Amino acid sequence: MTQSLAPAARPVAGPGRTRRVLRAVAVVSCVPYLALKTAWIAGSHIGIPEGSSLLDDRLTMAVINGLSVLLDSAVIVLAQVLTRPWGLRVPAWLLAFPVWVATGLLAPIMAGFPAQLVVRAFGGGGASSAGREAFLDEWVFAVVYTGFIAQGLALGGLFVLYARGRWGHVWRGRVWDLPVGAVGPAHRVLAVAAAVLALLPLTLHALWACGGSAGLSKGRAADRGGEFHVLEALYVVFLLAAVTGAVLLAFRRGRALPVSVPLSLVWVGSGAVACWGGWLSLASLGGPADLSDRATPLMNLAYAGQMLVGLLVAAIGVYHLAERSAGTARRAA
């Protein structure tokens, strides 16, 4: 796959003004988050109120914060790769994978935080449980999520500009231009498997988004508010996007659509459900001290299920990109 994608790269003299601005925004927007996380690792309680569950297990939180620092630092590295001439020589998989992860982690925040602000503005944001200790000070969410949104916009813009020059041929045309014979049975099996596996997490997230509490832990059910329902609804949207994109590619449906539409659904949808499913599964392993707040078996099944769906759909996208790139290379030869 790496070699088949490489010939399309075009050398550039250096980043233009737009790329330089986007790179600066991506780097600067990482500073508040990295500063907070570094302070917490060092033992500071800035932004963490007394009684927060974050103070229950310092070792676990130090590990999680350290991982968070590494993930956010990767944004700075990616911004350099996407704007430097030597970035065109980076193997396709080595660049595409971290950008896919970044897309998956940032897309739900970029869509969810503004929606939560709207819900809160109309009086539907607070949790229903009175007397429970705050998790973080409110200003922390505003600073961190605003930074995440800026990172997502800047990094997304840089990647589109980069990919257009290096791999633009793989998403040109419409679905009816795609060779039907290139789609093997395994490709369709993956799409069907993803659709079947999506049923459980899709049902649970839809239930929780509509106000149901079956399968939720007692603490989570008690803390529900409008913001919780927004997040659950977004998980439904991203699951549907991932499965829809996979079916369109695997079965060549929506033949009048630009190829970029199913590819975008696959890219963003698979990244969001896989990365957040994996992150929530990882977070549930430690478990808070309060048993009522720990993830239930159904919650863990929902997280694991959406992670598997995302990985299967991502495999379909990789297969499509590799096959189309190889076909383009053969025609050029």
mmCIF file of C-alpha atoms in Angstrom:
data_model
loop_
_atom_site.group_PDB
_atom_site.id
_atom_site.type_symbol
_atom_site.label_atom_id
_atom_site.label_comp_id
_atom_site.label_asym_id
_atom_site.label_seq_id
_atom_site.Cartn_x
_atom_site.Cartn_y
_atom_site.Cartn_z
ATOM 1 C CA MET A 1 0.000 0.000 0.000
ATOM 2 C CA THR A 2 2.816 2.387 0.865
ATOM 3 C CA GLN A 3 4.582 1.952 -2.443
ATOM 4 C CA SER A 4 1.411 2.146 -4.511
ATOM 5 C CA LEU A 5 0.448 5.472 -2.977
ATOM 6 C CA ALA A 6 3.870 7.067 -3.154
ATOM 7 C CA PRO A 7 4.153 7.753 -6.921
ATOM 8 C CA ALA A 8 1.316 10.288 -6.788
ATOM 9 C CA ALA A 9 3.226 12.620 -4.466
ATOM 10 C CA ARG A 10 4.228 15.960 -5.954
ATOM 11 C CA PRO A 11 7.249 17.830 -4.602
ATOM 12 C CA VAL A 12 6.595 21.230 -3.126
ATOM 13 C CA ALA A 13 8.949 24.125 -2.489
ATOM 14 C CA GLY A 14 7.498 24.842 0.924
ATOM 15 C CA PRO A 15 4.256 25.611 2.739
ATOM 16 C CA GLY A 16 2.162 28.475 1.484
ATOM 17 C CA ARG A 17 0.620 31.117 3.691
ATOM 18 C CA THR A 18 -2.538 29.087 4.348
ATOM 19 C CA ARG A 19 -0.522 26.091 5.489
ATOM 20 C CA ARG A 20 1.689 28.205 7.714
ATOM 21 C CA VAL A 21 -1.325 29.780 9.411
ATOM 22 C CA LEU A 22 -3.027 26.419 9.926
ATOM 23 C CA ARG A 23 0.196 24.944 11.284
ATOM 24 C CA ALA A 24 0.546 27.787 13.778
ATOM 25 C CA VAL A 25 -3.069 27.392 14.908
ATOM 26 C CA ALA A 26 -2.598 23.627 15.378
ATOM 27 C CA VAL A 27 0.546 24.095 17.473
ATOM 28 C CA VAL A 28 -0.700 26.998 19.606
ATOM 29 C CA SER A 29 -4.044 25.315 20.319
ATOM 30 C CA CYS A 30 -2.195 22.385 21.924
ATOM 31 C CA VAL A 31 -0.526 24.567 24.560
ATOM 32 C CA PRO A 32 -3.408 24.925 27.095
ATOM 33 C CA TYR A 33 -4.141 21.187 27.158
ATOM 34 C CA LEU A 34 -0.476 20.182 27.396
ATOM 35 C CA ALA A 35 0.129 22.751 30.154
ATOM 36 C CA LEU A 36 -2.813 21.478 32.219
ATOM 37 C CA LYS A 37 -1.886 17.820 31.812
ATOM 38 C CA THR A 38 1.762 18.476 32.673
ATOM 39 C CA ALA A 39 0.709 20.376 35.782
ATOM 40 C CA TRP A 40 -1.541 17.515 36.892
ATOM 41 C CA ILE A 41 1.231 14.968 36.364
ATOM 42 C CA ALA A 42 3.480 17.152 38.523
ATOM 43 C CA GLY A 43 0.885 17.064 41.316
ATOM 44 C CA SER A 44 -0.973 20.337 40.778
ATOM 45 C CA HIS A 45 -4.729 20.448 41.440
ATOM 46 C CA ILE A 46 -5.425 23.439 39.212
ATOM 47 C CA GLY A 47 -8.912 23.134 37.758
ATOM 48 C CA ILE A 48 -9.683 20.064 39.908
ATOM 49 C CA PRO A 49 -12.125 20.754 42.758
ATOM 50 C CA GLU A 50 -11.849 19.071 46.140
ATOM 51 C CA GLY A 51 -13.684 15.752 46.209
ATOM 52 C CA SER A 52 -13.234 15.070 42.476
ATOM 53 C CA SER A 53 -12.784 11.418 41.552
ATOM 54 C CA LEU A 54 -9.643 12.456 39.686
ATOM 55 C CA LEU A 55 -7.923 12.711 43.065
ATOM 56 C CA ASP A 56 -8.795 9.162 44.135
ATOM 57 C CA ASP A 57 -5.939 7.352 42.364
ATOM 58 C CA ARG A 58 -2.957 9.548 41.518
ATOM 59 C CA LEU A 59 -0.938 6.770 39.867
ATOM 60 C CA THR A 60 -3.705 5.801 37.443
ATOM 61 C CA MET A 61 -4.415 9.420 36.608
ATOM 62 C CA ALA A 62 -0.705 10.104 36.057
ATOM 63 C CA VAL A 63 -0.571 7.266 33.533
ATOM 64 C CA ILE A 64 -3.719 8.448 31.738
ATOM 65 C CA ASN A 65 -2.494 12.048 31.730
ATOM 66 C CA GLY A 66 0.870 10.927 30.367
ATOM 67 C CA LEU A 67 -0.874 9.088 27.530
ATOM 68 C CA SER A 68 -2.980 12.179 26.860
ATOM 69 C CA VAL A 69 0.151 14.314 26.601
ATOM 70 C CA LEU A 70 1.649 11.922 24.049
ATOM 71 C CA LEU A 71 -1.546 11.918 21.966
ATOM 72 C CA ASP A 72 -1.845 15.703 21.922
ATOM 73 C CA SER A 73 1.867 16.150 21.229
ATOM 74 C CA ALA A 74 1.338 14.032 18.124
ATOM 75 C CA VAL A 75 -0.789 16.884 16.733
ATOM 76 C CA ILE A 76 2.301 19.111 16.722
ATOM 77 C CA VAL A 77 4.324 16.424 14.945
ATOM 78 C CA LEU A 78 1.574 15.874 12.363
ATOM 79 C CA ALA A 79 1.350 19.613 11.689
ATOM 80 C CA GLN A 80 5.043 19.569 10.804
ATOM 81 C CA VAL A 81 4.771 16.472 8.606
ATOM 82 C CA LEU A 82 1.840 17.927 6.666
ATOM 83 C CA THR A 83 3.614 21.199 5.879
ATOM 84 C CA ARG A 84 7.244 20.248 5.256
ATOM 85 C CA PRO A 85 8.638 18.989 1.916
ATOM 86 C CA TRP A 86 10.101 15.939 3.647
ATOM 87 C CA GLY A 87 6.581 15.059 4.792
ATOM 88 C CA LEU A 88 5.802 13.792 1.288
ATOM 89 C CA ARG A 89 8.361 11.027 1.808
ATOM 90 C CA VAL A 90 6.685 9.675 4.941
ATOM 91 C CA PRO A 91 5.172 6.208 4.274
ATOM 92 C CA ALA A 92 1.420 6.398 3.696
ATOM 93 C CA TRP A 93 0.474 4.112 6.589
ATOM 94 C CA LEU A 94 2.750 5.937 9.026
ATOM 95 C CA LEU A 95 0.935 9.203 8.334
ATOM 96 C CA ALA A 96 -2.612 8.002 7.660
ATOM 97 C CA PHE A 97 -2.967 6.026 10.894
ATOM 98 C CA PRO A 98 -2.236 8.855 13.387
ATOM 99 C CA VAL A 99 -4.339 11.292 11.325
ATOM 100 C CA TRP A 100 -7.196 8.750 11.383
ATOM 101 C CA VAL A 101 -6.843 8.453 15.175
ATOM 102 C CA ALA A 102 -6.773 12.240 15.546
ATOM 103 C CA THR A 103 -9.879 12.521 13.369
ATOM 104 C CA GLY A 104 -11.658 9.890 15.439
ATOM 105 C CA LEU A 105 -10.855 11.509 18.772
ATOM 106 C CA LEU A 106 -11.531 15.102 17.716
ATOM 107 C CA ALA A 107 -14.625 14.752 15.484
ATOM 108 C CA PRO A 108 -17.091 13.927 18.315
ATOM 109 C CA ILE A 109 -15.702 16.809 20.394
ATOM 110 C CA MET A 110 -15.945 19.236 17.485
ATOM 111 C CA ALA A 111 -19.565 18.279 16.919
ATOM 112 C CA GLY A 112 -20.546 17.612 20.519
ATOM 113 C CA PHE A 113 -19.178 20.585 22.464
ATOM 114 C CA PRO A 114 -21.022 23.280 20.439
ATOM 115 C CA ALA A 115 -24.197 21.165 20.598
ATOM 116 C CA GLN A 116 -23.815 20.852 24.360
ATOM 117 C CA LEU A 117 -23.426 24.619 24.665
ATOM 118 C CA VAL A 118 -26.671 25.076 22.765
ATOM 119 C CA VAL A 119 -28.431 22.565 25.018
ATOM 120 C CA ARG A 120 -27.053 24.307 28.088
ATOM 121 C CA ALA A 121 -28.152 27.705 26.776
ATOM 122 C CA PHE A 122 -31.724 26.421 26.677
ATOM 123 C CA GLY A 123 -31.507 25.060 30.218
ATOM 124 C CA GLY A 124 -30.989 21.384 29.475
ATOM 125 C CA GLY A 125 -27.343 20.902 30.337
ATOM 126 C CA GLY A 126 -26.999 20.041 34.003
ATOM 127 C CA ALA A 127 -26.867 16.618 35.548
ATOM 128 C CA SER A 128 -29.895 15.584 37.505
ATOM 129 C CA SER A 129 -28.061 14.411 40.600
ATOM 130 C CA ALA A 130 -27.705 17.067 43.256
ATOM 131 C CA GLY A 131 -24.921 16.962 45.771
ATOM 132 C CA ARG A 132 -22.418 15.008 43.691
ATOM 133 C CA GLU A 133 -18.927 16.478 43.575
ATOM 134 C CA ALA A 134 -17.857 18.268 40.399
ATOM 135 C CA PHE A 135 -15.435 16.378 38.164
ATOM 136 C CA LEU A 136 -13.554 19.448 36.891
ATOM 137 C CA ASP A 137 -14.016 23.206 37.122
ATOM 138 C CA GLU A 138 -16.191 24.533 34.301
ATOM 139 C CA TRP A 139 -13.454 26.725 32.848
ATOM 140 C CA VAL A 140 -11.308 23.644 32.161
ATOM 141 C CA PHE A 141 -13.866 22.227 29.735
ATOM 142 C CA ALA A 142 -14.186 25.546 27.932
ATOM 143 C CA VAL A 143 -10.426 25.975 27.527
ATOM 144 C CA VAL A 144 -9.636 22.371 26.606
ATOM 145 C CA TYR A 145 -12.518 21.755 24.216
ATOM 146 C CA THR A 146 -12.037 25.081 22.461
ATOM 147 C CA GLY A 147 -8.430 24.042 21.914
ATOM 148 C CA PHE A 148 -9.524 20.654 20.599
ATOM 149 C CA ILE A 149 -11.887 22.270 18.104
ATOM 150 C CA ALA A 150 -9.112 24.559 16.859
ATOM 151 C CA GLN A 151 -6.780 21.549 16.566
ATOM 152 C CA GLY A 152 -9.354 19.586 14.598
ATOM 153 C CA LEU A 153 -10.085 22.415 12.165
ATOM 154 C CA ALA A 154 -6.409 23.222 11.605
ATOM 155 C CA LEU A 155 -5.219 19.626 11.331
ATOM 156 C CA GLY A 156 -8.168 18.687 9.129
ATOM 157 C CA GLY A 157 -7.450 21.569 6.777
ATOM 158 C CA LEU A 158 -3.770 20.664 6.579
ATOM 159 C CA PHE A 159 -4.507 17.017 5.862
ATOM 160 C CA VAL A 160 -7.011 17.835 3.097
ATOM 161 C CA LEU A 161 -4.460 20.086 1.398
ATOM 162 C CA TYR A 162 -1.735 17.475 1.789
ATOM 163 C CA ALA A 163 -3.857 14.530 0.659
ATOM 164 C CA ARG A 164 -5.213 16.436 -2.340
ATOM 165 C CA GLY A 165 -1.708 16.804 -3.700
ATOM 166 C CA ARG A 166 -0.452 13.311 -2.829
ATOM 167 C CA TRP A 167 -3.479 11.034 -3.118
ATOM 168 C CA GLY A 168 -6.185 13.090 -4.801
ATOM 169 C CA HIS A 169 -6.628 10.456 -7.524
ATOM 170 C CA VAL A 170 -8.127 7.902 -5.132
ATOM 171 C CA TRP A 171 -11.314 9.888 -4.432
ATOM 172 C CA ARG A 172 -11.955 11.453 -7.850
ATOM 173 C CA GLY A 173 -15.073 10.551 -9.827
ATOM 174 C CA ARG A 174 -18.336 9.004 -8.739
ATOM 175 C CA VAL A 175 -19.288 5.668 -7.284
ATOM 176 C CA TRP A 176 -20.434 4.421 -10.705
ATOM 177 C CA ASP A 177 -16.830 4.869 -11.931
ATOM 178 C CA LEU A 178 -15.540 2.303 -9.439
ATOM 179 C CA PRO A 179 -14.801 -1.141 -10.926
ATOM 180 C CA VAL A 180 -17.448 -3.550 -9.640
ATOM 181 C CA GLY A 181 -15.287 -6.598 -10.275
ATOM 182 C CA ALA A 182 -12.613 -5.349 -7.904
ATOM 183 C CA VAL A 183 -14.925 -5.890 -4.920
ATOM 184 C CA GLY A 184 -14.432 -9.405 -3.614
ATOM 185 C CA PRO A 185 -16.703 -11.430 -1.327
ATOM 186 C CA ALA A 186 -14.465 -10.676 1.659
ATOM 187 C CA HIS A 187 -15.081 -6.972 1.137
ATOM 188 C CA ARG A 188 -18.849 -7.469 1.355
ATOM 189 C CA VAL A 189 -18.525 -9.853 4.289
ATOM 190 C CA LEU A 190 -16.686 -7.151 6.230
ATOM 191 C CA ALA A 191 -19.470 -4.658 5.513
ATOM 192 C CA VAL A 192 -22.181 -7.108 6.600
ATOM 193 C CA ALA A 193 -20.239 -8.058 9.726
ATOM 194 C CA ALA A 194 -19.823 -4.375 10.624
ATOM 195 C CA ALA A 195 -23.556 -3.765 10.148
ATOM 196 C CA VAL A 196 -24.476 -6.749 12.347
ATOM 197 C CA LEU A 197 -21.988 -5.866 15.085
ATOM 198 C CA ALA A 198 -23.253 -2.287 15.067
ATOM 199 C CA LEU A 199 -26.747 -3.358 16.120
ATOM 200 C CA LEU A 200 -25.976 -3.734 19.836
ATOM 201 C CA PRO A 201 -24.032 -0.484 20.409
ATOM 202 C CA LEU A 202 -26.400 1.364 18.074
ATOM 203 C CA THR A 203 -29.435 0.155 20.034
ATOM 204 C CA LEU A 204 -27.902 0.940 23.415
ATOM 205 C CA HIS A 205 -26.670 4.407 22.466
ATOM 206 C CA ALA A 206 -30.027 5.227 20.868
ATOM 207 C CA LEU A 207 -31.810 4.013 24.018
ATOM 208 C CA TRP A 208 -29.586 6.125 26.265
ATOM 209 C CA ALA A 209 -29.922 9.149 23.967
ATOM 210 C CA CYS A 210 -33.714 8.909 24.232
ATOM 211 C CA GLY A 211 -33.687 8.789 28.032
ATOM 212 C CA GLY A 212 -33.554 5.051 28.748
ATOM 213 C CA SER A 213 -31.318 3.823 31.564
ATOM 214 C CA ALA A 214 -31.169 0.053 30.886
ATOM 215 C CA GLY A 215 -27.565 -1.099 31.087
ATOM 216 C CA LEU A 216 -26.215 2.132 32.584
ATOM 217 C CA SER A 217 -24.445 2.177 35.916
ATOM 218 C CA LYS A 218 -26.379 3.799 38.763
ATOM 219 C CA GLY A 219 -23.972 6.700 38.979
ATOM 220 C CA ARG A 220 -24.040 7.326 35.242
ATOM 221 C CA ALA A 221 -27.831 7.130 35.134
ATOM 222 C CA ALA A 222 -28.112 9.581 38.021
ATOM 223 C CA ASP A 223 -25.747 12.078 36.369
ATOM 224 C CA ARG A 224 -27.581 12.247 33.053
ATOM 225 C CA GLY A 225 -28.482 15.619 31.624
ATOM 226 C CA GLY A 226 -28.910 17.197 28.228
ATOM 227 C CA GLU A 227 -25.171 17.026 27.551
ATOM 228 C CA PHE A 228 -25.150 13.275 28.130
ATOM 229 C CA HIS A 229 -27.973 12.793 25.625
ATOM 230 C CA VAL A 230 -26.087 14.862 23.035
ATOM 231 C CA LEU A 231 -23.052 12.600 23.308
ATOM 232 C CA GLU A 232 -25.104 9.422 23.054
ATOM 233 C CA ALA A 233 -26.924 10.788 19.996
ATOM 234 C CA LEU A 234 -23.554 11.564 18.392
ATOM 235 C CA TYR A 235 -22.391 7.975 18.902
ATOM 236 C CA VAL A 236 -25.499 6.891 17.003
ATOM 237 C CA VAL A 237 -24.727 9.328 14.181
ATOM 238 C CA PHE A 238 -21.112 8.190 13.834
ATOM 239 C CA LEU A 239 -22.069 4.495 13.927
ATOM 240 C CA LEU A 240 -24.616 5.073 11.159
ATOM 241 C CA ALA A 241 -22.056 7.070 9.165
ATOM 242 C CA ALA A 242 -19.463 4.306 9.419
ATOM 243 C CA VAL A 243 -21.824 1.512 8.409
ATOM 244 C CA THR A 244 -23.413 3.571 5.618
ATOM 245 C CA GLY A 245 -20.016 4.394 4.121
ATOM 246 C CA ALA A 246 -18.954 0.744 4.300
ATOM 247 C CA VAL A 247 -22.112 -0.470 2.546
ATOM 248 C CA LEU A 248 -21.836 2.193 -0.169
ATOM 249 C CA LEU A 249 -18.270 1.135 -0.949
ATOM 250 C CA ALA A 250 -18.695 -2.624 -0.586
ATOM 251 C CA PHE A 251 -21.934 -2.918 -2.573
ATOM 252 C CA ARG A 252 -21.437 0.077 -4.899
ATOM 253 C CA ARG A 253 -24.662 1.744 -3.756
ATOM 254 C CA GLY A 254 -25.443 5.412 -4.329
ATOM 255 C CA ARG A 255 -23.723 5.234 -7.684
ATOM 256 C CA ALA A 256 -24.361 8.919 -8.504
ATOM 257 C CA LEU A 257 -22.544 10.060 -5.346
ATOM 258 C CA PRO A 258 -18.990 11.407 -5.522
ATOM 259 C CA VAL A 259 -16.525 8.802 -4.274
ATOM 260 C CA SER A 260 -15.436 11.307 -1.629
ATOM 261 C CA VAL A 261 -18.811 10.941 0.148
ATOM 262 C CA PRO A 262 -18.577 7.251 1.160
ATOM 263 C CA LEU A 263 -14.841 7.631 1.780
ATOM 264 C CA SER A 264 -15.484 10.561 4.131
ATOM 265 C CA LEU A 265 -18.192 8.609 5.956
ATOM 266 C CA VAL A 266 -15.824 5.658 6.332
ATOM 267 C CA TRP A 267 -12.886 7.815 7.447
ATOM 268 C CA VAL A 268 -14.681 9.971 10.014
ATOM 269 C CA GLY A 269 -17.266 7.386 11.133
ATOM 270 C CA SER A 270 -14.818 4.511 11.639
ATOM 271 C CA GLY A 271 -12.307 6.749 13.408
ATOM 272 C CA ALA A 272 -14.898 8.178 15.807
ATOM 273 C CA VAL A 273 -16.464 4.874 16.863
ATOM 274 C CA ALA A 274 -13.214 2.892 16.983
ATOM 275 C CA CYS A 275 -11.111 5.456 18.847
ATOM 276 C CA TRP A 276 -13.778 6.490 21.359
ATOM 277 C CA GLY A 277 -14.846 2.883 21.839
ATOM 278 C CA GLY A 278 -11.225 1.984 22.585
ATOM 279 C CA TRP A 279 -10.698 4.991 24.832
ATOM 280 C CA LEU A 280 -13.857 4.338 26.867
ATOM 281 C CA SER A 281 -12.954 0.647 27.159
ATOM 282 C CA LEU A 282 -9.492 1.585 28.423
ATOM 283 C CA ALA A 283 -10.915 4.119 30.877
ATOM 284 C CA SER A 284 -13.321 1.526 32.288
ATOM 285 C CA LEU A 285 -10.501 -0.889 33.182
ATOM 286 C CA GLY A 286 -9.282 1.144 36.156
ATOM 287 C CA GLY A 287 -12.747 1.978 37.395
ATOM 288 C CA PRO A 288 -13.623 4.741 39.861
ATOM 289 C CA ALA A 289 -13.638 4.061 43.594
ATOM 290 C CA ASP A 290 -17.422 4.371 43.735
ATOM 291 C CA LEU A 291 -18.906 1.078 42.481
ATOM 292 C CA SER A 292 -22.034 2.856 41.284
ATOM 293 C CA ASP A 293 -19.925 4.795 38.763
ATOM 294 C CA ARG A 294 -18.179 1.792 37.217
ATOM 295 C CA ALA A 295 -19.102 0.700 33.700
ATOM 296 C CA THR A 296 -21.607 -2.161 33.542
ATOM 297 C CA PRO A 297 -21.140 -5.224 31.299
ATOM 298 C CA LEU A 298 -23.597 -3.748 28.772
ATOM 299 C CA MET A 299 -21.689 -0.469 28.703
ATOM 300 C CA ASN A 300 -18.449 -2.360 28.084
ATOM 301 C CA LEU A 301 -20.132 -4.385 25.328
ATOM 302 C CA ALA A 302 -21.289 -1.170 23.677
ATOM 303 C CA TYR A 303 -17.774 0.289 23.790
ATOM 304 C CA ALA A 304 -16.109 -2.906 22.559
ATOM 305 C CA GLY A 305 -18.745 -3.389 19.866
ATOM 306 C CA GLN A 306 -18.352 0.085 18.424
ATOM 307 C CA MET A 307 -14.574 -0.292 18.478
ATOM 308 C CA LEU A 308 -14.819 -3.506 16.422
ATOM 309 C CA VAL A 309 -17.248 -1.858 14.005
ATOM 310 C CA GLY A 310 -14.823 1.004 13.492
ATOM 311 C CA LEU A 311 -11.906 -1.335 12.816
ATOM 312 C CA LEU A 312 -13.886 -3.409 10.300
ATOM 313 C CA VAL A 313 -15.081 -0.323 8.439
ATOM 314 C CA ALA A 314 -11.550 1.116 8.462
ATOM 315 C CA ALA A 315 -10.318 -2.135 6.885
ATOM 316 C CA ILE A 316 -12.820 -1.646 4.042
ATOM 317 C CA GLY A 317 -11.536 1.880 3.499
ATOM 318 C CA VAL A 318 -7.906 0.731 3.452
ATOM 319 C CA TYR A 319 -8.759 -2.033 0.987
ATOM 320 C CA HIS A 320 -10.527 0.419 -1.309
ATOM 321 C CA LEU A 321 -7.717 2.992 -1.233
ATOM 322 C CA ALA A 322 -5.044 0.383 -1.882
ATOM 323 C CA GLU A 323 -6.956 -1.210 -4.782
ATOM 324 C CA ARG A 324 -7.823 2.075 -6.456
ATOM 325 C CA SER A 325 -4.317 3.412 -6.076
ATOM 326 C CA ALA A 326 -2.870 0.236 -7.564
ATOM 327 C CA GLY A 327 -5.324 0.463 -10.464
ATOM 328 C CA THR A 328 -4.307 4.043 -11.136
ATOM 329 C CA ALA A 329 -0.633 3.058 -11.109
ATOM 330 C CA ARG A 330 -1.282 0.225 -13.576
ATOM 331 C CA ARG A 331 -3.097 2.555 -15.997
ATOM 332 C CA ALA A 332 -0.312 5.108 -15.755
ATOM 333 C CA ALA A 333 2.248 2.415 -16.579
#
